[in-house]
JSON list of C-alpha atoms in Angstrom, two decimals:
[
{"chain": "A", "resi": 1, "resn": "UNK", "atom": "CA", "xyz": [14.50, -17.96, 77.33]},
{"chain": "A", "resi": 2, "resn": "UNK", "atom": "CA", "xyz": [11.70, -15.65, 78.90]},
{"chain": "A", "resi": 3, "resn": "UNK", "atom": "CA", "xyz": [9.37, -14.90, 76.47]},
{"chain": "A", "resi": 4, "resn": "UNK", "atom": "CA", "xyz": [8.40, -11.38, 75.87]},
{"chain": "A", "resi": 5, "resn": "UNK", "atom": "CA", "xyz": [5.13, -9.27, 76.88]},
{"chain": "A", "resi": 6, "resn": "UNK", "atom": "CA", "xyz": [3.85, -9.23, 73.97]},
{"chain": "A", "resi": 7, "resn": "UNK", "atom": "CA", "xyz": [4.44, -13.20, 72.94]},
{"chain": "A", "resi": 8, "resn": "UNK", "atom": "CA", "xyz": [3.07, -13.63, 76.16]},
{"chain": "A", "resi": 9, "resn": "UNK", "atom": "CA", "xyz": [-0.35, -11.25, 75.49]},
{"chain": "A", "resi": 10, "resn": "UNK", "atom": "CA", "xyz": [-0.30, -13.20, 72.09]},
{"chain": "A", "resi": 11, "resn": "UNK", "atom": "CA", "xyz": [0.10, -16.70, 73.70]},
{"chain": "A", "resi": 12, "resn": "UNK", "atom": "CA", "xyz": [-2.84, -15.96, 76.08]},
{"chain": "A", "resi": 13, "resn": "UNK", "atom": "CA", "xyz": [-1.24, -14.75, 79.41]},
{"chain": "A", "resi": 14, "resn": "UNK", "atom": "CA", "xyz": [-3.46, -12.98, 81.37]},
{"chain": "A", "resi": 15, "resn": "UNK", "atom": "CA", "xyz": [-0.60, -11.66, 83.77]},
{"chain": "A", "resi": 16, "resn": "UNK", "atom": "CA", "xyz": [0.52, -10.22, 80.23]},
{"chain": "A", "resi": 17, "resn": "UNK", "atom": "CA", "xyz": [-2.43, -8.72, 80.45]},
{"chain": "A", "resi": 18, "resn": "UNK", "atom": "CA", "xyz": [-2.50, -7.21, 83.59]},
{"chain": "A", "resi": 19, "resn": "UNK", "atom": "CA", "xyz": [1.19, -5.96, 83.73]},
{"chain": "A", "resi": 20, "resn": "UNK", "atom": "CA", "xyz": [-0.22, -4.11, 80.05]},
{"chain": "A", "resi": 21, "resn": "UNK", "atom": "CA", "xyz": [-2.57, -2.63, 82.12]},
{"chain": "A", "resi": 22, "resn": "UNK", "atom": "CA", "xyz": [-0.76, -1.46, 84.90]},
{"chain": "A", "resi": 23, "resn": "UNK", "atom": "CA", "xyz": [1.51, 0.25, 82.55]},
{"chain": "A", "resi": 24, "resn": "UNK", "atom": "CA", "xyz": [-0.64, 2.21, 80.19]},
{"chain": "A", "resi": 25, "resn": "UNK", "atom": "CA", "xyz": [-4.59, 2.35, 81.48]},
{"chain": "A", "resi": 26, "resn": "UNK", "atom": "CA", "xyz": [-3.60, 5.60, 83.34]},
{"chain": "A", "resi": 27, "resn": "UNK", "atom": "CA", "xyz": [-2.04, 7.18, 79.92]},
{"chain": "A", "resi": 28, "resn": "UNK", "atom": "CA", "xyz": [-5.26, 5.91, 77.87]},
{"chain": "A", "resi": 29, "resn": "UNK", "atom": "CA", "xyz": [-7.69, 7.19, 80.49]},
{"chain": "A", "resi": 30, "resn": "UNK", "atom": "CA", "xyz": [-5.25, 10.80, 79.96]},
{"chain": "A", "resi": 31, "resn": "UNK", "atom": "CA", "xyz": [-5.86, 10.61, 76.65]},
{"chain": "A", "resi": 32, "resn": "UNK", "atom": "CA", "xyz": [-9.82, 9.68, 76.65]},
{"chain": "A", "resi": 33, "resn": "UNK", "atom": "CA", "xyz": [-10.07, 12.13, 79.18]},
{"chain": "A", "resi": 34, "resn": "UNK", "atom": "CA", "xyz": [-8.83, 14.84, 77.23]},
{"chain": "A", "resi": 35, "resn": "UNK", "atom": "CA", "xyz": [-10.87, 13.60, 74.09]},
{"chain": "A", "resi": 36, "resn": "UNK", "atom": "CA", "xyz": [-14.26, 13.22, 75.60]},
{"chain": "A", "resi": 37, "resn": "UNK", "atom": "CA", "xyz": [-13.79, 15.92, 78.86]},
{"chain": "A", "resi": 38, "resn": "UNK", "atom": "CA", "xyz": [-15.82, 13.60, 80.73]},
{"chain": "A", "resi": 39, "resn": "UNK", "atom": "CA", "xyz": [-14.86, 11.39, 83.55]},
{"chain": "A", "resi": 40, "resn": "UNK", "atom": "CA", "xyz": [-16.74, 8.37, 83.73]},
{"chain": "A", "resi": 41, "resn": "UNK", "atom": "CA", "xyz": [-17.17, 7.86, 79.39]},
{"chain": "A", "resi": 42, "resn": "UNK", "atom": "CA", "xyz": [-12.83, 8.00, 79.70]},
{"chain": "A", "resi": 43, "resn": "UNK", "atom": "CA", "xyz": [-13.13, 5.35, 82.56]},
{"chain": "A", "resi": 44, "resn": "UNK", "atom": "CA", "xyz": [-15.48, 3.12, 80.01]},
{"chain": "A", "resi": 45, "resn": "UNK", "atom": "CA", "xyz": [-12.86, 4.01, 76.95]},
{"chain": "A", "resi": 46, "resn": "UNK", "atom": "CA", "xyz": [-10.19, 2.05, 79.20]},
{"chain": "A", "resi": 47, "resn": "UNK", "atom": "CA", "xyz": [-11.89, -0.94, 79.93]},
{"chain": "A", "resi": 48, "resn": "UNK", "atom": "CA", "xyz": [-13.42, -1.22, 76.53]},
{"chain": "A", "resi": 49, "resn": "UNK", "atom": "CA", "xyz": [-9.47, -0.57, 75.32]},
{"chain": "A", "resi": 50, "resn": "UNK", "atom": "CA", "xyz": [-8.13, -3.50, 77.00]},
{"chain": "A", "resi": 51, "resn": "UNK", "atom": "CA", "xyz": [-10.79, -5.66, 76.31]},
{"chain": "A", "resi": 52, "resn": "UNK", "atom": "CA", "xyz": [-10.80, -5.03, 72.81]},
{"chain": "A", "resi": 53, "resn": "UNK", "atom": "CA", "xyz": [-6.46, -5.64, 73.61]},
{"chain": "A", "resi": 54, "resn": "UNK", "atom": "CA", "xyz": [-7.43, -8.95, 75.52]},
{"chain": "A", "resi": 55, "resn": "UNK", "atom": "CA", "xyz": [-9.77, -9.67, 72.45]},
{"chain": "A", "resi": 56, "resn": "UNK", "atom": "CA", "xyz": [-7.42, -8.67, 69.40]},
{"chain": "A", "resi": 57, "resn": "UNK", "atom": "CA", "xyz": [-4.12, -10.47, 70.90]},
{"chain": "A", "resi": 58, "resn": "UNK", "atom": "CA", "xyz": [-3.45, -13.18, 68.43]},
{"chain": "A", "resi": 59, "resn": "UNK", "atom": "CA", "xyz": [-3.31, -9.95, 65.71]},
{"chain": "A", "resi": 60, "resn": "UNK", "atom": "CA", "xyz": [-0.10, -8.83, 67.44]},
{"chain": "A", "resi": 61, "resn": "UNK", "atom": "CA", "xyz": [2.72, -9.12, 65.47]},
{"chain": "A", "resi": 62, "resn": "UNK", "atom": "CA", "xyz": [5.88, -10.80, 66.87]},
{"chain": "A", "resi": 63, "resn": "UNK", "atom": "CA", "xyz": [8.32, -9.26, 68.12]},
{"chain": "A", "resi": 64, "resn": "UNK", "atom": "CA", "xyz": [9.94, -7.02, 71.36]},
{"chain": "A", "resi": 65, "resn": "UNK", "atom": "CA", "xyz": [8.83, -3.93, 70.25]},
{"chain": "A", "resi": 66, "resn": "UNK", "atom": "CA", "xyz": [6.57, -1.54, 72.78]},
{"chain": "A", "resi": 67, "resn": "UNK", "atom": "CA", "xyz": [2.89, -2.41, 73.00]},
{"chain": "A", "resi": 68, "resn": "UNK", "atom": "CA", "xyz": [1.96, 1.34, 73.49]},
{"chain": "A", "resi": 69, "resn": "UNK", "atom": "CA", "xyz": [1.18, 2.36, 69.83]},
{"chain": "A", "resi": 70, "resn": "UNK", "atom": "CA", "xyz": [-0.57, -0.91, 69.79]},
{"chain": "A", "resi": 71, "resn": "UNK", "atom": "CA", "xyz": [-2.53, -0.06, 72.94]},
{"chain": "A", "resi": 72, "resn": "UNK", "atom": "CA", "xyz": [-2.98, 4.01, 71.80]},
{"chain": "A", "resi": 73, "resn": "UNK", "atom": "CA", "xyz": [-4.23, 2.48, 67.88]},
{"chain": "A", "resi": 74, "resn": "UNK", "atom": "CA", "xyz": [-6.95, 0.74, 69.51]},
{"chain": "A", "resi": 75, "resn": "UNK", "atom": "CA", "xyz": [-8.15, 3.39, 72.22]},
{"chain": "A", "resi": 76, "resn": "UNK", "atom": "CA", "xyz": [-8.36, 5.49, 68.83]},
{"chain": "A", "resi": 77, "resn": "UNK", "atom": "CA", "xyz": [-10.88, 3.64, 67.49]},
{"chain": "A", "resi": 78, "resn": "UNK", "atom": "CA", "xyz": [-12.79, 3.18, 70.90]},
{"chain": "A", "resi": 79, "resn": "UNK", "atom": "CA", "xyz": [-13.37, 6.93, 70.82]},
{"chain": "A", "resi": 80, "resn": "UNK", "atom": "CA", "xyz": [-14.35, 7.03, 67.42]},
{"chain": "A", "resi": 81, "resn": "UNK", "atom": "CA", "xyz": [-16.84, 4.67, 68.15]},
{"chain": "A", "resi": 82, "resn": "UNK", "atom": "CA", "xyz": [-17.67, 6.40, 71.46]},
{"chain": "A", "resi": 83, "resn": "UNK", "atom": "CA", "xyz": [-17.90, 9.96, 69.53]},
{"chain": "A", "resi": 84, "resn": "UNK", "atom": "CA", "xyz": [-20.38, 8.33, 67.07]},
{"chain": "A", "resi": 85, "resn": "UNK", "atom": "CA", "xyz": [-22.07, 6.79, 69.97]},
{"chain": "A", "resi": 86, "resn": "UNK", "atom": "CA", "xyz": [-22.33, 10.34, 71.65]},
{"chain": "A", "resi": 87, "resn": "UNK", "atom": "CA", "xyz": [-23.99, 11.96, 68.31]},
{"chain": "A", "resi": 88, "resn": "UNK", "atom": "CA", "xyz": [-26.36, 9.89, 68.65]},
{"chain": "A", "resi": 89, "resn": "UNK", "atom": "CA", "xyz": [-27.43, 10.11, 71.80]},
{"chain": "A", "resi": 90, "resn": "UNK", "atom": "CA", "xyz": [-27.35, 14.22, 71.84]},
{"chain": "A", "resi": 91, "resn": "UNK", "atom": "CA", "xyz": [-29.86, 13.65, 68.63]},
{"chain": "A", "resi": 92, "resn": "UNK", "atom": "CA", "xyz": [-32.21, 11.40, 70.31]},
{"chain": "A", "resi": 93, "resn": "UNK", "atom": "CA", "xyz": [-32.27, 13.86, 73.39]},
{"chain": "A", "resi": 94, "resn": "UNK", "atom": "CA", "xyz": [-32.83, 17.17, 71.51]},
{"chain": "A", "resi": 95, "resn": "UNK", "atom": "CA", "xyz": [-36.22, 15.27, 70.44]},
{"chain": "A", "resi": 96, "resn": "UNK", "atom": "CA", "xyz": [-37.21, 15.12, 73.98]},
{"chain": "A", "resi": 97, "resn": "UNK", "atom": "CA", "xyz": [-39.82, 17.05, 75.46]},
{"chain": "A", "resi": 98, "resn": "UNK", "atom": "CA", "xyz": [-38.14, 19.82, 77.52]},
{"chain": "A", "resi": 99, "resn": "UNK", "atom": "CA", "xyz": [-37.38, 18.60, 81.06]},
{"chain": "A", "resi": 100, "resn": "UNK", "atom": "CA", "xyz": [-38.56, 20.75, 84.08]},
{"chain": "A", "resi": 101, "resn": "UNK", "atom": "CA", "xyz": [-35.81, 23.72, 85.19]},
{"chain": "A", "resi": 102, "resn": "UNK", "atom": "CA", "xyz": [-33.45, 22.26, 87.30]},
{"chain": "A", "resi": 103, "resn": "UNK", "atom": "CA", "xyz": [-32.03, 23.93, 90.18]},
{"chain": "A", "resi": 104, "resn": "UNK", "atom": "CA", "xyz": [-29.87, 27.26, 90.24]},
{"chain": "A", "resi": 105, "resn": "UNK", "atom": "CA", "xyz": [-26.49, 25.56, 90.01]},
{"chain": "A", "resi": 106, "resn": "UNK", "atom": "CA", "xyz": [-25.03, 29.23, 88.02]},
{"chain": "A", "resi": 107, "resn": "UNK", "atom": "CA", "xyz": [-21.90, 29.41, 91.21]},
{"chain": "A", "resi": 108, "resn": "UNK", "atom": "CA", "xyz": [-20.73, 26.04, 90.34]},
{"chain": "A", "resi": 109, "resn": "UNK", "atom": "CA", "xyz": [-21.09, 25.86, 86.86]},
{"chain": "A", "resi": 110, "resn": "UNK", "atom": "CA", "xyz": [-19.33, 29.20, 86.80]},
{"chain": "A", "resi": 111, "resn": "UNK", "atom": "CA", "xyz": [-16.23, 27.66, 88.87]},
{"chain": "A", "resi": 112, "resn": "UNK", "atom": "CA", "xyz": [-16.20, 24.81, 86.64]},
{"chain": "A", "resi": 113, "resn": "UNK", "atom": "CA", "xyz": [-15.73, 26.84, 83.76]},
{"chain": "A", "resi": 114, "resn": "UNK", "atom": "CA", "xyz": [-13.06, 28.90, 85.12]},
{"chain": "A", "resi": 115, "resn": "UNK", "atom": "CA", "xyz": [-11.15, 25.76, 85.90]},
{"chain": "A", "resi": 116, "resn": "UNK", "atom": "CA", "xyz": [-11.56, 24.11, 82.34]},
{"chain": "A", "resi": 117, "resn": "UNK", "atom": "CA", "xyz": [-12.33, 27.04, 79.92]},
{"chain": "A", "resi": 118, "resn": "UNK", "atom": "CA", "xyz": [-8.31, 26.59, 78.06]},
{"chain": "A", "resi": 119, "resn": "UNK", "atom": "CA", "xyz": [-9.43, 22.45, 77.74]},
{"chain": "A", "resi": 120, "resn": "UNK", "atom": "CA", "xyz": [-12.75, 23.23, 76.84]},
{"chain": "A", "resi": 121, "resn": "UNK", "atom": "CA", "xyz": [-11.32, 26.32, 74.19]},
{"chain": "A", "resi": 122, "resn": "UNK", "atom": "CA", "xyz": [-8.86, 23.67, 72.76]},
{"chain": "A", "resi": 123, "resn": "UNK", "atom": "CA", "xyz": [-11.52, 20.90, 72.33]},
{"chain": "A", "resi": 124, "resn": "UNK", "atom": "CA", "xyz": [-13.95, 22.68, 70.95]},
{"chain": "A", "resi": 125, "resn": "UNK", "atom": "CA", "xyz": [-11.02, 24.11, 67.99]},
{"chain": "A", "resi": 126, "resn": "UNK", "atom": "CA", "xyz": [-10.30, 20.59, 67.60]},
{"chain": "A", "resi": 127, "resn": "UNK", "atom": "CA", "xyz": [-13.22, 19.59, 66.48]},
{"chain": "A", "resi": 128, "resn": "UNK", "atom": "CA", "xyz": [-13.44, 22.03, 63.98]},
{"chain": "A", "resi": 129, "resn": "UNK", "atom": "CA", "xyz": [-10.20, 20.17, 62.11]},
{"chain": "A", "resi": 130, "resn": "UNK", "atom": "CA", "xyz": [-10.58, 16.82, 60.31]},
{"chain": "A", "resi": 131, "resn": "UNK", "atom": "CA", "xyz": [-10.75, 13.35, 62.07]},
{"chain": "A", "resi": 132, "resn": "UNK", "atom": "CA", "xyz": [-7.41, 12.03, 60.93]},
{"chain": "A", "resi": 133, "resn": "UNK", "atom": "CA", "xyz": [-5.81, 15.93, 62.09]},
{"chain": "A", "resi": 134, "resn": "UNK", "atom": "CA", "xyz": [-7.23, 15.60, 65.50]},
{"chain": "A", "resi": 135, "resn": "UNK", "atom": "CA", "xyz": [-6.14, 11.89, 66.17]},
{"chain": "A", "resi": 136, "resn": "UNK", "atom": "CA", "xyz": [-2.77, 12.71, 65.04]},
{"chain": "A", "resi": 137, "resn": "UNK", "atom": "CA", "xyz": [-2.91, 16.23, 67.54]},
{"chain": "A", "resi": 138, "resn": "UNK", "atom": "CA", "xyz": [-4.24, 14.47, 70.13]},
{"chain": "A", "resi": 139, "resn": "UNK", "atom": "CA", "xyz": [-1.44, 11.26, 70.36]},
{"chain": "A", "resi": 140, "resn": "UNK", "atom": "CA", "xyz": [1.72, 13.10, 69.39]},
{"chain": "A", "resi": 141, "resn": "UNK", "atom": "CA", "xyz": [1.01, 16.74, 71.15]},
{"chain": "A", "resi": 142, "resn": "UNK", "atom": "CA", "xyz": [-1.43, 15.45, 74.61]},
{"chain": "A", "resi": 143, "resn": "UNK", "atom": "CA", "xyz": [-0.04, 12.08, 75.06]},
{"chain": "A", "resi": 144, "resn": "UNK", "atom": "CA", "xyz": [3.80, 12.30, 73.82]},
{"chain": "A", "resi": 145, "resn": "UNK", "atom": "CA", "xyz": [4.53, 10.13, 71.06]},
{"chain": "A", "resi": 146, "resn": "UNK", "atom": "CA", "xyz": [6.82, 10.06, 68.49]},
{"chain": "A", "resi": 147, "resn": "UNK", "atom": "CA", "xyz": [6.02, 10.44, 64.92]},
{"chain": "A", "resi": 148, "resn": "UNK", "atom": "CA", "xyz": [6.41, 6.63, 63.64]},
{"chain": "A", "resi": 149, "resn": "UNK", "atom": "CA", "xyz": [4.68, 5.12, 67.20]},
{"chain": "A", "resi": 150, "resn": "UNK", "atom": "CA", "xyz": [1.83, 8.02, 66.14]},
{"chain": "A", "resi": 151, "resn": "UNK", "atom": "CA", "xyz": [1.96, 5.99, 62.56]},
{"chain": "A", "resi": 152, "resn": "UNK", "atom": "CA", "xyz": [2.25, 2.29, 64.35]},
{"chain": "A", "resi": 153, "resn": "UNK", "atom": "CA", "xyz": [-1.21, 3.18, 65.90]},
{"chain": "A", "resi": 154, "resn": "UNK", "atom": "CA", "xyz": [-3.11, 4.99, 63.00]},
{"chain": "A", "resi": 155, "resn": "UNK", "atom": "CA", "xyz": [-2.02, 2.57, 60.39]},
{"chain": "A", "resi": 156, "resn": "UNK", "atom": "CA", "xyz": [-0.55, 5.26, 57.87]},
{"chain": "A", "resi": 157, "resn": "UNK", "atom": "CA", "xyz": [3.09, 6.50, 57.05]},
{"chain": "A", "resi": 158, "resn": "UNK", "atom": "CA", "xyz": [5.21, 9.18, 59.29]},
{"chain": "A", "resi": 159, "resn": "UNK", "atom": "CA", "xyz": [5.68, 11.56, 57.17]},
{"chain": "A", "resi": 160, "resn": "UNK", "atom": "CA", "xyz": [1.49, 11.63, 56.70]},
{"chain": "A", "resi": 161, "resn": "UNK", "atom": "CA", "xyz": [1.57, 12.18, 60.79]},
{"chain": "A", "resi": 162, "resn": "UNK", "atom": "CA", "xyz": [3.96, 14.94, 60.10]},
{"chain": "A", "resi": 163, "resn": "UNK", "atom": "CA", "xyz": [1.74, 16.86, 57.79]},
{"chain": "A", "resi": 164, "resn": "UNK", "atom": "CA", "xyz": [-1.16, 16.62, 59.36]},
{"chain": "A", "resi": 165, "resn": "UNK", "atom": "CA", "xyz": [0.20, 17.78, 62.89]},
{"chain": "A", "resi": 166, "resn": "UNK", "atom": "CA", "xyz": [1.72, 20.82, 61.12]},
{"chain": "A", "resi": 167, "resn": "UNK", "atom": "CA", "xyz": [-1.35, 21.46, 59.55]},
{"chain": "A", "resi": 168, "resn": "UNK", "atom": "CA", "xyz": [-3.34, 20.56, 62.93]},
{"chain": "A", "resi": 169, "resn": "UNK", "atom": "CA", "xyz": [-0.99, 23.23, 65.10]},
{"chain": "A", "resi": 170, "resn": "UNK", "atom": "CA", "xyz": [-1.12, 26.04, 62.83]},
{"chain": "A", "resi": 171, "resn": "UNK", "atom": "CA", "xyz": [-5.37, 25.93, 62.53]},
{"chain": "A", "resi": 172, "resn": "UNK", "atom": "CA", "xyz": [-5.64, 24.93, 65.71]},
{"chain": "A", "resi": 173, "resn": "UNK", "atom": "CA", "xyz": [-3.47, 28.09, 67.47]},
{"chain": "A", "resi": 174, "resn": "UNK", "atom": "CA", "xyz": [-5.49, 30.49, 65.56]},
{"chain": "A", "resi": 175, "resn": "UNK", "atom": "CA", "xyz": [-8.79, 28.51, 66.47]},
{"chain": "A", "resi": 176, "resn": "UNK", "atom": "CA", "xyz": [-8.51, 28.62, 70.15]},
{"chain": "A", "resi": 177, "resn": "UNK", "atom": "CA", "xyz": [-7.26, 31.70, 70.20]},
{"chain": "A", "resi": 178, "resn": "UNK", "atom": "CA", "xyz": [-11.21, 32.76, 68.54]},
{"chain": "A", "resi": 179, "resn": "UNK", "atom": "CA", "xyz": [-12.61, 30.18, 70.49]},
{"chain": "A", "resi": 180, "resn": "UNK", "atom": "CA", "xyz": [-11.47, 31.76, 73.76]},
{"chain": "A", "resi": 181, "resn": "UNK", "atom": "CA", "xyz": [-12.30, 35.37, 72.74]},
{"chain": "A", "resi": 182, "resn": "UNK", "atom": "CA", "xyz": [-15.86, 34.30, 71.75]},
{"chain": "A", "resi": 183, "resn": "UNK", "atom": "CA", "xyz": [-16.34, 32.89, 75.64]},
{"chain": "A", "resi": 184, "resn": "UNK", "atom": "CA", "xyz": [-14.81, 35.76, 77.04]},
{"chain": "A", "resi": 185, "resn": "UNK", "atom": "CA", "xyz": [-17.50, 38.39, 74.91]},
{"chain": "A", "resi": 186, "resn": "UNK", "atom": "CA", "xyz": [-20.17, 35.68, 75.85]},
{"chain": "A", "resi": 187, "resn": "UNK", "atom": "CA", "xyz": [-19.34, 35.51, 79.27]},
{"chain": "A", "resi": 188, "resn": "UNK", "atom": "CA", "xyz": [-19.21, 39.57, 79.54]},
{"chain": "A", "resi": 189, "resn": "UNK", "atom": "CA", "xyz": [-22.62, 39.95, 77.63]},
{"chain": "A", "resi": 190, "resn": "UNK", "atom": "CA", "xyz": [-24.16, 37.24, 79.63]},
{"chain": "A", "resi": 191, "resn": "UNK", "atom": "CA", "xyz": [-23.06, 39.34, 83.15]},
{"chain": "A", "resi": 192, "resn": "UNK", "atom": "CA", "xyz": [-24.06, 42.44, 81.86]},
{"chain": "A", "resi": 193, "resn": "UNK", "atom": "CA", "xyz": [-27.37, 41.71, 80.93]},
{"chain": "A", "resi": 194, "resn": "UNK", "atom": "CA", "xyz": [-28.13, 39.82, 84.60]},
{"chain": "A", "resi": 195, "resn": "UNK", "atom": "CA", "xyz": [-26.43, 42.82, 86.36]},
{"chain": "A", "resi": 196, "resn": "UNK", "atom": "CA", "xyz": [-28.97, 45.13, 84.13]},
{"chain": "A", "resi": 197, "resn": "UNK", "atom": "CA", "xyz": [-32.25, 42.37, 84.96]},
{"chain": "A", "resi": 198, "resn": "UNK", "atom": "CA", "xyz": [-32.32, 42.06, 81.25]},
{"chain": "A", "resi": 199, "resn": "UNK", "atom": "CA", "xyz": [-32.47, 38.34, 81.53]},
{"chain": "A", "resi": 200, "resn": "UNK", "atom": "CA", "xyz": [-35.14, 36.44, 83.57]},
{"chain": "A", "resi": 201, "resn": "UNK", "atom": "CA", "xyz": [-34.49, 34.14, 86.08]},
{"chain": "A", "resi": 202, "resn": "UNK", "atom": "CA", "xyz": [-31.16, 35.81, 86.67]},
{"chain": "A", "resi": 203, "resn": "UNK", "atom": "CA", "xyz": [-28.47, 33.45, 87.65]},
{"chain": "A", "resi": 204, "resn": "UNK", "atom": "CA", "xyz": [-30.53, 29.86, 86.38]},
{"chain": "A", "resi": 205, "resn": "UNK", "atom": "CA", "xyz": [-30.69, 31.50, 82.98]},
{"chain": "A", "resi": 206, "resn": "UNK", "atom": "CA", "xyz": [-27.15, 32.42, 83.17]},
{"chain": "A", "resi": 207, "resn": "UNK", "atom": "CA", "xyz": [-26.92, 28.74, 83.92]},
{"chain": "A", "resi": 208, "resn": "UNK", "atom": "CA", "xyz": [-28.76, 27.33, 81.59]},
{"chain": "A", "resi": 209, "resn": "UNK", "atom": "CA", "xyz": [-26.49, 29.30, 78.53]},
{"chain": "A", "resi": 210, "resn": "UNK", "atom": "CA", "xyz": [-23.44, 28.72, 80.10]},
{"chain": "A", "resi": 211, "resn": "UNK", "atom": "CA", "xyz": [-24.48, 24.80, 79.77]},
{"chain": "A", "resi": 212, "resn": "UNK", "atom": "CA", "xyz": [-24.90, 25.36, 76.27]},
{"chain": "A", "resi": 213, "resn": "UNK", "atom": "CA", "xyz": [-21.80, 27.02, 76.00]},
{"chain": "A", "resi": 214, "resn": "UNK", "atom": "CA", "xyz": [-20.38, 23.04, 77.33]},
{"chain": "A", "resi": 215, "resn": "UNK", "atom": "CA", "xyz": [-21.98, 21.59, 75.06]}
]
């Protein structure tokens, strides 16, 4: 009788492994993606998830069922370790001297924002809700799964991941919403007062708050 993936992931197979991989590192580099809105910390979020998978194996419960709210639980907890990680870092900058003006970079940036500003509205609401809202947003709205997989990977019951979604979608909808009206009056004030020369440095400065706006 062939043994299952995840008897052989428990037993030590590193083809079990690999086949785990294949399957879900593009969904949990979605998902990190969309968390962190950086590209390379969501590449270090999946290799730190299946390592912590390869590490955790003999935890794994028999059984047939899907490894994916397995695989989601423990990306969870990478990127509340990474977010943690990230505070820290942004503290131990802002006591940094302040580093030389870098080059006028205002056409990109500007481009960049245009391209992202819904993602970056919708991240920056979320993290004006609760932890446990935002983990439960983030796996069954951005990555698709059901309400007892959503359960399976936080550890708590599905009708708590009900709740807290419903609660998550109605703050959330009236957040962005505010969140995207605030950029646009930024963004407005920001052109008007270049266009007038009321801001020095004209499009570096523009720059330079539009970063902070990323932040």
């Amino acid at each position: 009788m062939e043994l299952s993936q995840r008897a052989r992931l428990r037993a030590g197979d590193q083809d079990a492994l690999g086949e785990l991989f294949d399957a879900q590192a593009q969904a949990v580099y979605g998902y990190a993606l969309r968390t962190l809105g950086d590209w390379a910390a969501a590449e270090d979020v999946v290799s730190l998830t299946f390592l912590e998978a390869w590490r955790l194996r003999e935890r794994l419960e028999a059984g047939d069922e899907s490894l994916r709210p397995w695989v989601y639980g423990i990306a969870t907890n990478v990127l509340r370790n990474t977010a943690r990680a990230a505070r820290r870092h942004r503290a131990a900058m802002a006591r940094l001297p302040e580093r030389e003006a870098a080059p006028d970079f205002a056409d990109e940036l500007v481009t960049r924002l245009d391209d992202s500003a819904q993602l970056a509205a919708v991240r920056r609401a979320l993290e004006s809700l609760r932890r446990s809202e935002r983990e439960v947003f983030r796996l069954c709205v951005w990555m698709g799964l059901d309400y007892a997989s959503a359960a399976e990977a936080l550890g708590i019951p599905a009708g708590t991941v009900r709740s807290r979604l419903s609660r998550a979608r109605t703050r959330l909808r009236s957040l962005t919403e505010a969140e995207l009206a605030n950029r646009r009056e930024g963004r407005e004030s920001r052109e008007l007062a270049v266009a007038t020369g009321q801001v020095g440095g004209g499009g570096l400065e523009a720059a330079r708050s539009m970063q902070g706006d990323i932040r």
